[in-house]
Structure formats: structure tokens, C-alpha cells
CSV table of C-alpha atoms and ligand atoms in Angstrom, one decimal:
chain,number,residue,atom,x,y,z
N,226,MET,CA,-19.3,-24.4,-6.5
N,227,ILE,CA,-15.9,-27.2,-6.3
N,228,LEU,CA,-12.9,-26.6,-3.9
N,229,PRO,CA,-9.9,-26.9,-5.2
N,230,ARG,CA,-8.5,-30.9,-5.5
N,231,ASP,CA,-5.9,-30.1,-2.8
N,232,ALA,CA,-8.4,-28.1,-0.5
N,233,GLN,CA,-11.2,-31.4,-0.4
N,234,SER,CA,-8.0,-33.6,0.2
N,235,ILE,CA,-7.4,-31.7,3.2
N,236,ILE,CA,-10.9,-32.4,4.1
N,237,ASP,CA,-11.6,-35.3,2.5
N,238,THR,CA,-8.8,-36.7,4.7
N,239,LEU,CA,-9.5,-35.6,8.5
N,240,LYS,CA,-12.8,-37.1,7.8
N,241,LYS,CA,-11.9,-41.1,7.0
N,242,ALA,CA,-9.9,-39.9,10.4
N,243,GLY,CA,-13.4,-39.4,12.0
N,244,PHE,CA,-12.9,-35.3,12.7
N,245,GLU,CA,-15.3,-32.5,11.2
N,246,ALA,CA,-13.8,-30.7,8.8
N,247,TYR,CA,-14.6,-27.3,6.2
N,248,ALA,CA,-13.1,-24.5,4.4
N,249,VAL,CA,-13.8,-21.6,5.9
N,250,GLY,CA,-12.8,-18.0,5.9
N,251,GLY,CA,-12.3,-15.2,3.4
N,252,SER,CA,-11.7,-17.8,0.5
N,253,VAL,CA,-15.1,-19.1,1.5
N,254,ARG,CA,-16.3,-15.8,0.9
N,255,ASP,CA,-13.9,-14.6,-2.0
N,256,THR,CA,-15.6,-18.7,-4.0
N,257,ILE,CA,-19.3,-17.7,-2.9
N,258,MET,CA,-17.7,-14.4,-4.6
N,259,GLY,CA,-17.3,-15.9,-7.7
N,260,LYS,CA,-13.6,-14.4,-7.1
N,261,PRO,CA,-9.8,-15.8,-6.7
N,262,THR,CA,-9.2,-16.8,-3.4
N,263,LYS,CA,-5.9,-15.4,-1.5
N,264,GLY,CA,-5.3,-19.5,0.3
N,265,TRP,CA,-7.7,-21.6,2.5
N,266,ASP,CA,-8.4,-21.1,5.7
N,267,TYR,CA,-10.1,-24.8,7.6
N,268,THR,CA,-11.5,-25.5,11.3
N,269,THR,CA,-11.4,-28.7,12.7
N,270,ASN,CA,-12.6,-30.5,15.8
N,271,ALA,CA,-9.0,-32.3,15.4
N,272,THR,CA,-6.3,-31.2,17.7
N,273,PRO,CA,-2.9,-30.0,17.1
N,274,GLU,CA,-1.6,-33.2,18.4
N,275,GLU,CA,-3.9,-35.2,16.2
N,276,ILE,CA,-4.3,-33.0,13.5
N,277,LEU,CA,0.2,-33.3,12.9
N,278,ALA,CA,-0.4,-36.9,13.1
N,279,LEU,CA,-1.9,-37.2,10.0
N,280,PHE,CA,0.2,-35.3,7.9
N,281,PRO,CA,3.1,-36.3,7.5
N,282,ASP,CA,4.6,-32.7,6.8
N,283,SER,CA,2.8,-29.9,9.3
N,284,PHE,CA,4.1,-28.3,11.6
N,285,TYR,CA,3.6,-27.2,14.4
N,286,ASP,CA,4.4,-23.2,15.7
N,287,ASN,CA,1.4,-21.1,17.6
N,288,GLN,CA,-0.4,-20.8,20.6
N,289,PHE,CA,-3.1,-20.1,18.6
N,290,GLY,CA,-4.2,-23.5,17.4
N,291,THR,CA,-2.8,-23.7,14.3
N,292,VAL,CA,-1.3,-25.8,12.5
N,293,GLY,CA,0.1,-25.8,8.9
N,294,VAL,CA,-0.1,-27.9,6.5
N,295,LYS,CA,2.8,-29.0,3.2
N,296,ILE,CA,0.8,-30.2,0.4
N,297,TYR,CA,3.2,-31.4,-1.7
N,298,GLU,CA,3.1,-32.1,-5.9
N,299,SER,CA,5.8,-32.8,-8.7
N,300,PRO,CA,6.5,-29.5,-10.2
N,301,SER,CA,5.0,-30.3,-13.7
N,302,ALA,CA,1.7,-30.4,-12.4
N,303,ARG,CA,-1.4,-28.2,-13.1
N,304,PRO,CA,-1.4,-25.3,-11.2
N,305,ILE,CA,-4.1,-25.0,-9.4
N,306,PRO,CA,-6.2,-21.4,-9.3
N,307,GLY,CA,-5.9,-19.6,-6.6
N,308,ILE,CA,-3.0,-22.1,-5.4
N,309,LYS,CA,0.4,-20.3,-5.0
N,310,LYS,CA,3.2,-22.0,-5.8
N,311,ILE,CA,6.6,-22.8,-3.2
N,312,ASP,CA,9.3,-24.1,-5.5
N,313,SER,CA,11.5,-25.9,-2.9
N,314,GLY,CA,13.9,-28.8,-4.2
N,315,ASN,CA,12.7,-31.3,-6.9
N,316,LEU,CA,9.3,-31.5,-5.2
N,317,THR,CA,6.5,-28.2,-5.3
N,318,VAL,CA,4.5,-26.9,-1.6
N,319,SER,CA,2.0,-25.6,-3.8
N,320,ASP,CA,0.5,-24.5,-0.2
N,321,ILE,CA,1.1,-24.0,3.5
N,322,TYR,CA,-2.7,-24.5,4.4
N,323,GLU,CA,-3.4,-23.9,7.6
N,324,ILE,CA,-5.6,-25.4,9.7
N,325,THR,CA,-7.3,-25.1,13.1
N,326,THR,CA,-8.6,-26.4,16.2
N,327,TYR,CA,-12.1,-25.3,16.5
N,328,ARG,CA,-12.1,-22.4,19.5
N,329,SER,CA,-13.4,-20.1,21.0
N,330,GLU,CA,-12.7,-17.6,22.5
N,331,LYS,CA,-13.5,-15.2,26.0
N,332,GLY,CA,-12.5,-11.4,27.7
N,333,TYR,CA,-9.9,-9.6,25.8
N,334,ALA,CA,-8.2,-6.6,28.7
N,335,ASP,CA,-6.3,-5.8,26.7
N,336,ARG,CA,-9.1,-5.3,23.8
N,337,ARG,CA,-5.8,-7.2,21.7
N,338,HIS,CA,-5.9,-10.9,22.3
N,339,PRO,CA,-8.7,-12.9,24.3
N,340,ASP,CA,-7.4,-13.9,27.8
N,341,THR,CA,-8.4,-17.5,27.4
N,342,VAL,CA,-8.6,-19.7,24.4
N,343,ARG,CA,-9.9,-23.2,24.8
N,344,TRP,CA,-10.8,-25.3,21.9
N,345,GLY,CA,-14.5,-25.8,21.3
N,346,VAL,CA,-16.6,-28.5,20.4
N,347,THR,CA,-18.7,-26.9,17.6
N,348,ILE,CA,-18.8,-25.8,14.6
N,349,GLU,CA,-20.9,-22.5,15.7
N,350,GLU,CA,-19.1,-22.2,18.7
N,351,ASP,CA,-16.0,-21.6,16.2
N,352,LEU,CA,-17.6,-19.3,13.3
N,353,ALA,CA,-18.9,-17.3,16.6
N,354,ARG,CA,-15.5,-15.7,17.3
N,355,ARG,CA,-15.6,-14.6,13.6
N,356,ASP,CA,-15.5,-11.1,13.4
N,357,PHE,CA,-18.3,-11.0,10.3
N,358,THR,CA,-20.9,-12.6,8.8
N,359,ILE,CA,-19.5,-13.2,5.4
N,360,ASN,CA,-16.5,-14.4,7.2
N,361,ALA,CA,-18.3,-16.4,8.6
N,362,ILE,CA,-18.8,-19.1,6.6
N,363,ALA,CA,-17.8,-23.1,6.9
N,364,TRP,CA,-17.7,-25.1,3.6
N,365,ASP,CA,-16.6,-29.2,3.2
N,366,GLY,CA,-17.0,-28.9,-0.4
N,367,LYS,CA,-20.9,-29.9,-0.3
N,368,ARG,CA,-22.9,-28.2,3.2
N,369,LEU,CA,-22.2,-25.0,3.5
N,370,ILE,CA,-22.5,-24.0,7.2
N,371,ASP,CA,-24.2,-20.1,7.2
N,372,PRO,CA,-26.3,-19.4,11.0
N,373,TYR,CA,-24.9,-15.9,10.7
N,374,GLY,CA,-26.5,-14.8,7.4
N,375,GLY,CA,-23.3,-14.1,5.6
N,376,GLN,CA,-24.5,-15.5,1.6
N,377,LYS,CA,-27.6,-13.7,2.7
N,378,ASP,CA,-25.5,-10.2,3.8
N,379,ILE,CA,-23.0,-11.2,-0.3
N,380,THR,CA,-26.2,-10.6,-1.7
N,381,ALA,CA,-26.8,-7.9,0.2
N,382,THR,CA,-23.5,-6.5,-0.2
N,383,ILE,CA,-22.9,-6.1,3.8
N,384,ILE,CA,-20.8,-5.7,5.9
N,385,ARG,CA,-22.3,-7.1,9.7
N,386,ALA,CA,-20.3,-8.4,12.8
N,387,VAL,CA,-21.1,-11.7,14.2
N,388,GLY,CA,-23.1,-10.8,17.2
N,389,ASP,CA,-23.3,-7.4,18.9
N,390,PRO,CA,-20.9,-4.9,16.9
N,391,LYS,CA,-20.1,-2.2,20.1
N,392,GLU,CA,-19.0,-5.8,22.4
N,393,ARG,CA,-17.0,-7.6,18.9
N,394,PHE,CA,-15.1,-3.9,18.3
N,395,ALA,CA,-14.2,-3.4,22.4
N,396,GLU,CA,-13.1,-7.2,22.2
N,397,ASP,CA,-10.8,-6.6,19.3
N,398,ALA,CA,-9.6,-2.9,18.1
N,399,LEU,CA,-8.5,-3.8,15.0
N,400,ARG,CA,-11.9,-5.9,13.9
N,401,MET,CA,-12.7,-2.8,12.3
N,402,MET,CA,-9.9,-2.3,10.5
N,403,ARG,CA,-11.4,-5.2,9.3
N,404,ALA,CA,-13.9,-4.1,8.5
N,405,VAL,CA,-13.0,-0.6,6.1
N,406,ARG,CA,-10.7,-2.5,4.2
N,407,LEU,CA,-12.6,-5.5,3.8
N,408,ALA,CA,-15.9,-2.7,2.6
N,409,ALA,CA,-13.3,-0.7,0.7
N,410,GLU,CA,-11.6,-3.9,-1.9
N,411,LEU,CA,-15.2,-6.1,-2.0
N,412,GLY,CA,-17.0,-2.5,-2.6
N,413,PHE,CA,-19.2,-3.2,0.2
N,414,SER,CA,-21.2,-0.8,1.8
N,415,ILE,CA,-20.9,-0.9,6.4
N,416,ASP,CA,-23.9,-2.5,8.2
N,417,GLU,CA,-25.6,0.5,10.6
N,418,SER,CA,-25.2,-1.1,13.9
N,419,THR,CA,-22.0,-2.1,13.0
N,420,LEU,CA,-20.9,1.3,11.5
N,421,ALA,CA,-22.0,2.5,15.4
N,422,GLY,CA,-20.2,-0.7,16.9
N,423,ILE,CA,-17.2,0.8,15.0
N,424,GLN,CA,-18.2,5.5,15.9
N,425,ALA,CA,-18.4,4.4,20.0
N,426,ASN,CA,-15.2,2.2,20.4
N,427,ALA,CA,-13.8,4.4,17.4
N,428,HIS,CA,-10.8,5.0,20.3
N,429,LEU,CA,-10.1,2.0,21.2
N,430,LEU,CA,-7.2,1.3,18.2
N,431,VAL,CA,-4.8,2.9,20.2
N,432,ASN,CA,-4.2,-0.2,21.6
N,433,ILE,CA,-3.4,-1.8,19.2
N,434,SER,CA,0.1,-1.3,17.2
N,435,MET,CA,0.6,0.6,14.0
N,436,GLU,CA,2.6,-2.4,12.9
N,437,ARG,CA,-1.2,-3.7,11.8
N,438,VAL,CA,-3.6,-0.5,11.9
N,439,ARG,CA,-0.4,0.5,9.0
N,440,ASP,CA,-0.7,-2.8,7.6
N,441,GLU,CA,-4.8,-2.3,6.9
N,442,LEU,CA,-4.9,1.0,6.4
N,443,LEU,CA,-2.3,0.4,3.5
N,444,ARG,CA,-4.6,-2.5,2.2
N,445,ILE,CA,-7.1,0.1,2.5
N,446,LEU,CA,-5.8,2.5,-0.2
N,447,ALA,CA,-4.4,-0.5,-2.4
N,448,ALA,CA,-8.4,-1.2,-2.8
N,449,GLN,CA,-10.7,-0.1,-5.0
N,450,PHE,CA,-13.2,1.4,-3.4
N,451,ALA,CA,-10.1,3.1,-0.9
N,452,SER,CA,-11.2,7.1,-1.0
N,453,ASP,CA,-15.1,6.1,0.0
N,454,ALA,CA,-13.2,4.0,2.7
N,455,ILE,CA,-11.3,6.9,3.9
N,456,LEU,CA,-14.1,9.0,4.2
N,457,VAL,CA,-15.9,6.4,6.3
N,458,LEU,CA,-12.8,6.2,8.7
N,459,LYS,CA,-13.4,10.3,8.9
N,460,ALA,CA,-17.3,9.3,9.7
N,461,THR,CA,-16.6,6.8,12.6
N,462,GLY,CA,-14.0,8.8,14.4
N,463,LEU,CA,-10.8,5.8,13.1
N,464,LEU,CA,-8.6,8.0,11.1
N,465,THR,CA,-8.7,11.4,15.1
N,466,ILE,CA,-6.2,7.7,15.6
N,467,ILE,CA,-4.2,7.1,12.8
N,468,LEU,CA,-3.7,11.0,11.0
N,469,PRO,CA,-5.2,13.5,13.6
N,470,GLU,CA,-3.9,15.6,11.0
N,471,PHE,CA,-6.3,15.4,8.9
N,472,ASP,CA,-9.1,17.3,11.4
N,473,GLU,CA,-7.7,20.7,10.7
N,474,ALA,CA,-7.3,19.7,6.9
N,475,PHE,CA,-11.2,19.0,6.5
N,476,ALA,CA,-11.9,22.4,8.2
N,477,THR,CA,-9.7,24.2,5.9
N,478,PRO,CA,-11.1,25.9,3.3
N,479,GLN,CA,-9.9,26.7,-0.5
N,480,LYS,CA,-12.2,28.7,-2.7
N,481,SER,CA,-11.1,31.7,-2.9
N,482,PRO,CA,-11.1,34.3,-6.0
N,483,LYS,CA,-9.1,33.1,-9.0
N,484,ARG,CA,-8.5,30.0,-7.3
N,485,HIS,CA,-10.2,26.7,-9.1
N,486,HIS,CA,-10.3,25.4,-6.5
N,487,ILE,CA,-13.8,23.9,-5.2
N,488,TYR,CA,-13.3,21.9,-2.1
N,489,ASP,CA,-11.4,21.9,1.5
N,490,VAL,CA,-8.4,20.8,1.7
N,491,GLY,CA,-9.3,17.3,3.1
N,492,THR,CA,-11.5,16.6,0.1
N,493,HIS,CA,-9.1,17.5,-1.9
N,494,SER,CA,-6.7,15.7,-0.9
N,495,VAL,CA,-9.0,12.3,-0.8
N,496,MET,CA,-10.3,13.7,-3.9
N,497,ALA,CA,-6.7,13.4,-5.4
N,498,MET,CA,-5.8,9.6,-3.9
N,499,LYS,CA,-8.6,8.3,-6.1
N,500,TYR,CA,-7.4,9.5,-9.0
N,501,CYS,CA,-4.1,8.8,-8.7
N,502,PRO,CA,-3.7,6.6,-11.3
N,503,SER,CA,-0.7,4.7,-8.9
N,504,ALA,CA,-1.8,1.3,-8.3
N,505,ASP,CA,1.0,1.5,-5.3
N,506,PRO,CA,-0.1,2.1,-1.8
N,507,VAL,CA,2.5,4.4,-1.2
N,508,VAL,CA,2.3,6.8,-3.8
N,509,LYS,CA,-2.1,6.9,-2.6
N,510,LEU,CA,-0.5,7.8,0.9
N,511,ALA,CA,1.6,10.5,-0.4
N,512,THR,CA,-1.1,11.3,-2.2
N,513,LEU,CA,-2.9,11.8,-0.1
N,514,LEU,CA,-0.3,13.9,2.2
N,515,HIS,CA,0.3,15.9,-0.2
N,516,ASP,CA,-1.3,19.1,1.6
N,517,ILE,CA,-1.5,17.9,5.2
N,518,GLY,CA,0.8,21.8,4.9
N,519,LYS,CA,-2.2,23.6,4.0
N,520,PRO,CA,-4.2,24.4,7.6
N,521,LYS,CA,-0.3,26.2,9.3
N,522,THR,CA,0.2,28.2,6.0
N,523,PHE,CA,-2.8,29.1,5.5
N,524,HIS,CA,-3.2,32.7,4.2
N,525,LYS,CA,-6.2,34.7,3.4
N,526,ASP,CA,-5.3,38.2,2.4
N,527,GLU,CA,-8.1,41.5,1.9
N,528,THR,CA,-9.6,40.7,-1.0
N,529,GLY,CA,-10.1,37.3,0.4
N,530,LEU,CA,-7.6,35.6,-2.1
N,531,ILE,CA,-6.8,32.7,0.0
N,532,THR,CA,-2.0,31.0,-0.8
N,533,PHE,CA,-1.0,28.3,1.4
N,534,TYR,CA,3.0,29.6,0.6
N,535,ASN,CA,5.8,26.9,0.9
N,536,HIS,CA,3.4,24.4,2.7
N,537,GLU,CA,5.5,21.0,0.7
N,538,VAL,CA,7.8,22.6,2.7
N,539,ALA,CA,5.9,22.8,6.5
N,540,GLY,CA,3.7,19.6,4.9
N,541,THR,CA,7.1,17.9,5.1
N,542,ARG,CA,7.7,18.4,8.0
N,543,MET,CA,4.2,16.9,9.1
N,544,VAL,CA,5.0,13.6,6.9
N,545,ARG,CA,7.7,13.3,8.4
N,546,LYS,CA,5.7,12.4,11.7
N,547,ILE,CA,3.3,10.8,10.2
N,548,VAL,CA,5.7,7.6,8.6
N,549,GLU,CA,7.4,7.3,11.6
N,550,ARG,CA,4.1,7.6,13.8
N,551,LEU,CA,3.0,4.7,10.6
N,552,ARG,CA,6.1,2.0,10.9
N,553,LEU,CA,7.4,2.6,7.0
N,554,SER,CA,10.0,0.9,5.5
N,555,LYS,CA,12.7,3.5,5.5
N,556,LYS,CA,12.1,2.9,1.6
N,557,GLN,CA,8.4,3.7,2.5
N,558,SER,CA,9.0,7.5,3.8
N,559,ASP,CA,11.6,8.2,1.6
N,560,LEU,CA,9.5,8.0,-1.1
N,561,VAL,CA,6.1,9.5,0.7
N,562,LEU,CA,8.5,13.2,2.2
N,563,THR,CA,10.3,12.7,-1.6
N,564,LEU,CA,6.7,13.3,-4.2
N,565,VAL,CA,5.2,15.2,-1.4
N,566,ARG,CA,8.4,18.2,-0.9
N,567,TRP,CA,8.0,18.7,-4.6
N,568,HIS,CA,4.6,17.5,-5.5
N,569,GLN,CA,4.6,21.1,-6.0
N,570,PHE,CA,6.6,20.9,-9.8
N,571,SER,CA,6.6,23.6,-11.7
N,572,VAL,CA,5.9,22.8,-15.6
N,573,ASP,CA,6.4,25.8,-17.7
N,574,GLU,CA,7.8,26.1,-20.4
N,575,ARG,CA,9.7,28.4,-20.4
N,576,GLN,CA,12.0,26.8,-17.6
N,577,THR,CA,15.8,26.0,-19.2
N,578,ASP,CA,16.8,21.8,-19.9
N,579,ALA,CA,18.7,22.5,-16.7
N,580,ALA,CA,16.0,23.9,-14.0
N,581,ILE,CA,13.9,20.2,-16.1
N,582,ARG,CA,17.4,18.2,-14.6
N,583,ARG,CA,17.2,19.6,-11.3
N,584,PHE,CA,14.3,18.8,-11.0
N,585,ILE,CA,14.6,14.7,-11.2
N,586,ARG,CA,18.0,15.0,-9.5
N,587,ARG,CA,16.0,15.8,-6.8
N,588,VAL,CA,13.2,13.3,-6.9
N,589,GLY,CA,15.0,11.2,-8.1
N,590,LYS,CA,14.0,8.9,-11.7
N,591,GLU,CA,12.6,6.0,-10.5
N,592,ASN,CA,9.5,8.1,-8.7
N,593,LEU,CA,9.4,10.2,-12.0
N,594,ASP,CA,6.4,8.0,-13.1
N,595,ALA,CA,5.3,8.0,-9.0
N,596,MET,CA,5.1,11.7,-9.4
N,597,LEU,CA,3.7,12.1,-12.4
N,598,ALA,CA,0.9,10.6,-10.9
N,599,LEU,CA,0.8,12.5,-7.7
N,600,ARG,CA,0.2,14.9,-9.9
N,601,ILE,CA,-2.6,13.9,-12.5
N,602,GLY,CA,-5.1,12.8,-9.6
N,603,ASP,CA,-3.8,16.6,-7.9
N,604,ARG,CA,-5.4,17.7,-10.9
N,605,LEU,CA,-8.6,16.0,-10.8
N,606,GLY,CA,-9.5,15.7,-7.9
N,607,GLY,CA,-9.1,19.8,-8.2
N,608,GLY,CA,-11.7,19.6,-10.9
N,609,ALA,CA,-9.3,20.3,-13.8
N,610,GLN,CA,-8.3,17.7,-16.6
N,611,GLU,CA,-5.9,15.1,-16.2
N,612,THR,CA,-3.6,16.8,-18.5
N,613,SER,CA,-2.9,20.1,-20.8
N,614,TRP,CA,-0.6,20.6,-23.4
N,615,ARG,CA,1.9,22.5,-21.4
N,616,LEU,CA,2.2,19.0,-18.9
N,617,GLU,CA,2.7,16.7,-22.2
N,618,LEU,CA,5.6,19.2,-23.5
N,619,TYR,CA,6.7,18.6,-19.2
N,620,LYS,CA,7.1,15.3,-19.8
N,621,LYS,CA,8.5,15.0,-23.5
N,622,ARG,CA,11.0,16.5,-21.7
N,623,LEU,CA,11.5,14.7,-18.5
N,624,VAL,CA,12.2,11.9,-21.3
N,625,GLU,CA,13.8,14.1,-23.8
N,626,VAL,CA,17.2,16.2,-21.1
N,627,GLN,CA,17.1,11.9,-19.3
N,628,LYS,CA,18.4,11.6,-22.7
N,629,GLN,CA,22.3,13.5,-21.8
N,630,PRO,CA,23.6,12.2,-18.6
N,631,PHE,CA,23.5,13.0,-15.3
N,632,THR,CA,26.9,12.6,-13.6
N,633,VAL,CA,30.0,12.1,-15.1
N,634,HIS,CA,29.5,8.6,-15.0
N,635,ASP,CA,26.6,8.4,-18.6
N,636,LEU,CA,30.0,10.1,-20.6
N,637,LEU,CA,30.8,8.1,-23.1
N,638,VAL,CA,34.3,8.3,-22.1
N,639,ASN,CA,35.9,6.9,-18.8
N,640,GLY,CA,39.6,7.4,-16.5
N,641,HIS,CA,41.3,4.6,-18.6
N,642,ASP,CA,40.4,6.1,-22.1
N,643,VAL,CA,41.7,9.6,-20.5
N,644,MET,CA,45.0,7.5,-19.7
N,645,ALA,CA,45.2,5.7,-22.9
N,646,GLU,CA,44.5,8.9,-24.8
N,647,LEU,CA,46.8,11.4,-23.4
N,648,GLY,CA,49.7,8.8,-21.9
N,649,VAL,CA,48.5,9.4,-17.8
N,650,LYS,CA,49.3,7.6,-15.3
N,651,PRO,CA,47.1,7.2,-12.3
N,652,GLY,CA,46.2,10.4,-10.5
N,653,PRO,CA,43.9,14.1,-10.0
N,654,ILE,CA,44.7,15.5,-13.4
N,655,ILE,CA,42.0,12.1,-14.5
N,656,GLY,CA,38.9,13.8,-12.5
N,657,THR,CA,40.0,16.7,-13.6
N,658,LEU,CA,38.9,16.3,-17.4
N,659,LEU,CA,36.4,14.1,-16.7
N,660,ASP,CA,34.5,16.6,-14.4
N,661,GLN,CA,35.1,19.2,-17.2
N,662,LEU,CA,34.0,16.9,-19.9
N,663,PHE,CA,30.9,16.5,-18.2
N,664,ALA,CA,30.2,20.8,-17.4
N,665,GLU,CA,30.7,21.2,-20.9
N,666,VAL,CA,27.8,18.2,-22.0
N,667,GLU,CA,25.6,19.7,-18.6
N,668,ALA,CA,26.0,23.2,-20.5
N,669,GLY,CA,25.1,22.6,-24.6
N,670,THR,CA,28.3,23.1,-25.9
N,671,LEU,CA,29.6,19.4,-25.8
N,672,VAL,CA,28.1,16.4,-27.4
N,673,ASN,CA,28.7,13.0,-25.1
N,674,GLU,CA,29.6,11.1,-28.3
N,675,ARG,CA,32.6,9.6,-27.3
N,676,GLU,CA,34.8,11.8,-30.6
N,677,ALA,CA,33.4,14.5,-29.9
N,678,LEU,CA,34.9,13.9,-26.5
N,679,LEU,CA,37.6,12.7,-27.1
N,680,THR,CA,39.0,15.5,-29.2
N,681,ARG,CA,38.1,18.2,-26.4
N,682,MET,CA,40.6,15.5,-24.2
N,683,ARG,CA,43.2,16.4,-26.1
N,684,GLU,CA,42.4,20.8,-26.4
N,685,LEU,CA,41.4,20.6,-22.8
N,686,LYS,CA,45.4,18.6,-22.1
N,687,SER,CA,47.3,21.9,-23.6
N,688,THR,CA,45.2,24.0,-20.6
N,689,ILE,CA,45.6,21.9,-17.7
N,690,ASN,CA,49.8,21.5,-18.8
V,858,LIG,P1,-7.7,-11.6,3.5
V,858,LIG,O1,-7.5,-13.2,3.4
V,858,LIG,O2,-8.7,-12.0,2.3
V,858,LIG,O3,-7.9,-10.5,3.6
V,858,LIG,P2,-9.4,-13.0,5.5
V,858,LIG,O4,-10.7,-13.0,5.3
V,858,LIG,O5,-9.5,-15.2,4.9
V,858,LIG,O6,-9.7,-12.5,4.5
V,858,LIG,P3,-7.6,-13.4,7.5
V,858,LIG,O7,-7.7,-12.6,7.8
V,858,LIG,O8,-6.9,-14.7,6.5
V,858,LIG,O9,-8.9,-12.3,6.6
V,858,LIG,O10,-8.6,-14.3,8.7
V,858,LIG,C1,-9.2,-15.8,8.4
V,858,LIG,C2,-10.6,-15.4,9.3
V,858,LIG,O11,-10.3,-15.3,10.1
V,858,LIG,C3,-11.2,-14.7,8.5
V,858,LIG,O12,-11.9,-14.8,7.4
V,858,LIG,C4,-12.5,-14.6,10.0
V,858,LIG,O13,-12.7,-15.5,10.0
V,858,LIG,C5,-11.7,-14.8,11.4
V,858,LIG,N1,-10.5,-13.7,11.9
V,858,LIG,C6,-9.1,-13.0,11.4
V,858,LIG,N2,-9.1,-11.9,12.0
V,858,LIG,C7,-9.5,-12.0,12.8
V,858,LIG,C8,-10.4,-11.1,14.1
V,858,LIG,N3,-9.9,-10.4,13.7
V,858,LIG,N4,-11.9,-11.4,14.7
V,858,LIG,C9,-12.5,-12.3,14.5
V,858,LIG,N5,-12.3,-12.9,13.5
V,858,LIG,C10,-11.4,-12.8,13.0
V,859,LIG,MG1,-7.4,-15.4,4.5
């Protein structure tokens, strides 16, 4: 194992000045695992002032004792794996490194922030305040300091709290989400007593801002092992805090005569999310939520047939509250709402082009791939094949009908053509003519080709005058 050049030089600079210094946290963990790193964090016994004095281009802008150090190199320098380059004039900042003074933390009355932070004296003290054993390994390029058996847990693929899990989660409830997120990203399992600690403290998650919970949730949904992680959120009680709507979904059956469903609504939703082929966590979220209206619209008739009429409408209403609660951006919210609202789209081959075009207008051209990804997840998560001849035909027709203009602006003639061709002045007649041409193209009685449009324009002029 070797540290990247810049990372090592930061440690060496601190050591030459007589301080202790180590890389610590996620990048040490990822390096041990042989994975690419995402920026380095350091810890040292130098105080912020002492760090600032050693690095000419460093800045100190928070109360947690973290100093940011910029390392410059010439723009032509060879890229360093795992190091992000930031352009800044003729010099390139290869990364901003965060250096934090050893610290120990005491008391977490609000379950989020320590009541007191004091500079620690030893590296062991600093590692003791870190969340999980795999994140509590320090490395100076030569020596690994691993008092909690982090390397052993990496080998065993286990997320284990440092110290007593119940205490650590009661100190900072966000750690429970971090545990599940790390498990989802790394494919690790959560140690039994750590899991019990989450179960005992899940209710404390209400103390954490929804923005931070949402960030972890989106990272979970983007992770390779997202579906297992959602089931862990459910089993520990965390899901009840974040998405209480799911409690009912897991209790809603949908297996009935003449229906293909094999799972309850909640399990089907998780399966659909798992198989949804999108890389976008927002599309994954929409897939997870697509059937959330089913519990409210559940109906079972005397033959035992279960139906959920208009569940997508009821679901959209519920999702409106959910995206607000999760503080999603306007763009993210719109996408989730659109996908849930129209997820029941029909792929019936007897549909007219006009019906397909209406669907595209509702969903938005830019969201069609996401809509299809949800449908594939929905199918696979319900025990069906990934696709069908009907769905394949429908996809072809989606492409075909988009070759036709969608609005008057897509016509191959415009207002200038109308004025030039017919010798008229700017006025309402131009819009009227273009609307009429568009209506005929949309109806399929006129083709969107320049010559045909101009000819038709001349014909129409006489009828309008
Ligand atoms: P990644 O950057 O891949 O998300 P990471 O482990 O580096 O993973 P960061 O959020 O960058 O995560 O935190 C850096 C380190 O700080 C962690 O590895 C851990 O040692 C410590 N840490 C972060 N958040 C907490 C917390 N809530 N409680 C205790 N220690 C924490
Ligand atoms: Mg990190």
C-alpha cells in the first residue's frame, strides 16, 4: 500500500515540523480494500494555528478545527489517481485536503453535536470518537494504527461501531444512517450488537435534520446493495421514521386469482427498486414509491380478486407530502411525481399515435428513459420477464412518433416563411395559419416537409381571406 504523492507530502510536512500526522477515515479504508479513494482526511496533534503556519495556502473556516489545504501543481502534471483536479487559472489545485486536529468529544445533549470538543492528545483518543471500526484506522504511509480491529472487520466485511453501539448512536443518531449506507456501498453486513443498537435507538433519528437523512438515503439508493439496505432500514425501524407510509405497504397483500403478483406491496416495491436499471437515485426513489397508493385503494371482491383502482393518483398525492418531507429539490420532486403519476401507462398495441404522443407530452421526452426504467423494475420486481413483445413494440413507437413534430415550433416552416410566401404583414393570421398546419400534421393528413407545408399554406390563405 502506498499513499499518493501529495497525501504523503502533507504528512511529511507536519512530521518534519515535529508533529504527529496520519491519513484517516474513508480513504484509508478504501485503500486497504483496494478501491479508488475519494479525497483524503488527516488528523494531527498540531493545532489549527500551527497547521495554518505550515501550509501557505490553507484556510480555516469552521468551529470544528478542520483546516483546508490546497495543493498546487502545474496543469500538465500527471493526474494522481483518486485526486480531483480543480482549475484555478494557470495553476491547478489537485485537491483540497482536510486536516483536523486530534479531538475528543463529550456529551451529546441534542443527539447531533458534542457539547464540548477538546483537542485530544493522542491518536488513539481521536480514533475513539470515530463511528465504525473500518473508519477508525490511521495511516502515515508506513504504520497503520488500528486499535479497534478495523482491518479484521474489513476482511470479515462487517460494519461495527467503535465502543458501545447504543451509546454511540444515542450521541449522534446520523451514525445509524451512515451504518446502513456504508453497508449498502461496500456490501458489508452490520454486526449483531451494532444492529441491536440501531434498533434500540431508531426513534432518535427524528433529531437529525431531514436534509442529512435525505443525503444518506439517496446515497443508499445509488449504492450497489440498495435493496438489502432498504430491508435493513425496515427491520431496524429507521424506515418508519423516514417513510412511515411503507409500514402499511408491507402489510398489504396483492396475491389474488388472475393476478401475477407474488409479493406484498412493500416487498414488491423494494424488488422493483432493486431491478430498476437506472443509475439515478431519484429514479430509484420513484420506483420504490410507485405503488405507495395501493394500501389506500385496496379492494377485495367476493371472489377474492384484489384491485387497486387509481392507486397512482392516490400515490401521487402521498408522494407530494413525501418529497416535501425529504426536502427534495423542485427538479427532483417533479421527476418523482411524474414517474409515480404515469407509471401505469399502457403498452397496448391498439393505441393510436395520438395516445402515445399524449403520454410523451405528460411524462416529458427527457423523462422517457426513466419511465421505462421504472417499468422494467416493476416487471422484474413482480416476477415477470424484463420485457415483452408489446413493450418492445411500444418503445419503437415512442421513437417513431417523436419524429413527428410535437408543437408548432417543430414544424419545418415558421412565421417568416408565412410572411414571405404569402406576402402578409406580421399579425394574428400567421399564428392561425401555423396552428392549422400543425393540426393537420398532428392528424396525419399533412407531412412535415417544407414543400408540402408551403403548398398547403397557399391553399389555406384563400380559405382564410
Ligand atoms: P465517504 O467519504 O466515502 O463517504 P468517509 O468514511 O470518508 O466515507 P466522511 O463523512 O468523509 O466519511 O467522514 C470521514 C471520517 O470521519 C469517517 O471515516 C469517520 O472516521 C469520521 N466520521 C464521519 N462522520 C462521523 C460521525 N457522524 N460520527 C463519528 N465519526 C464520523
Ligand atoms: Mg470522506
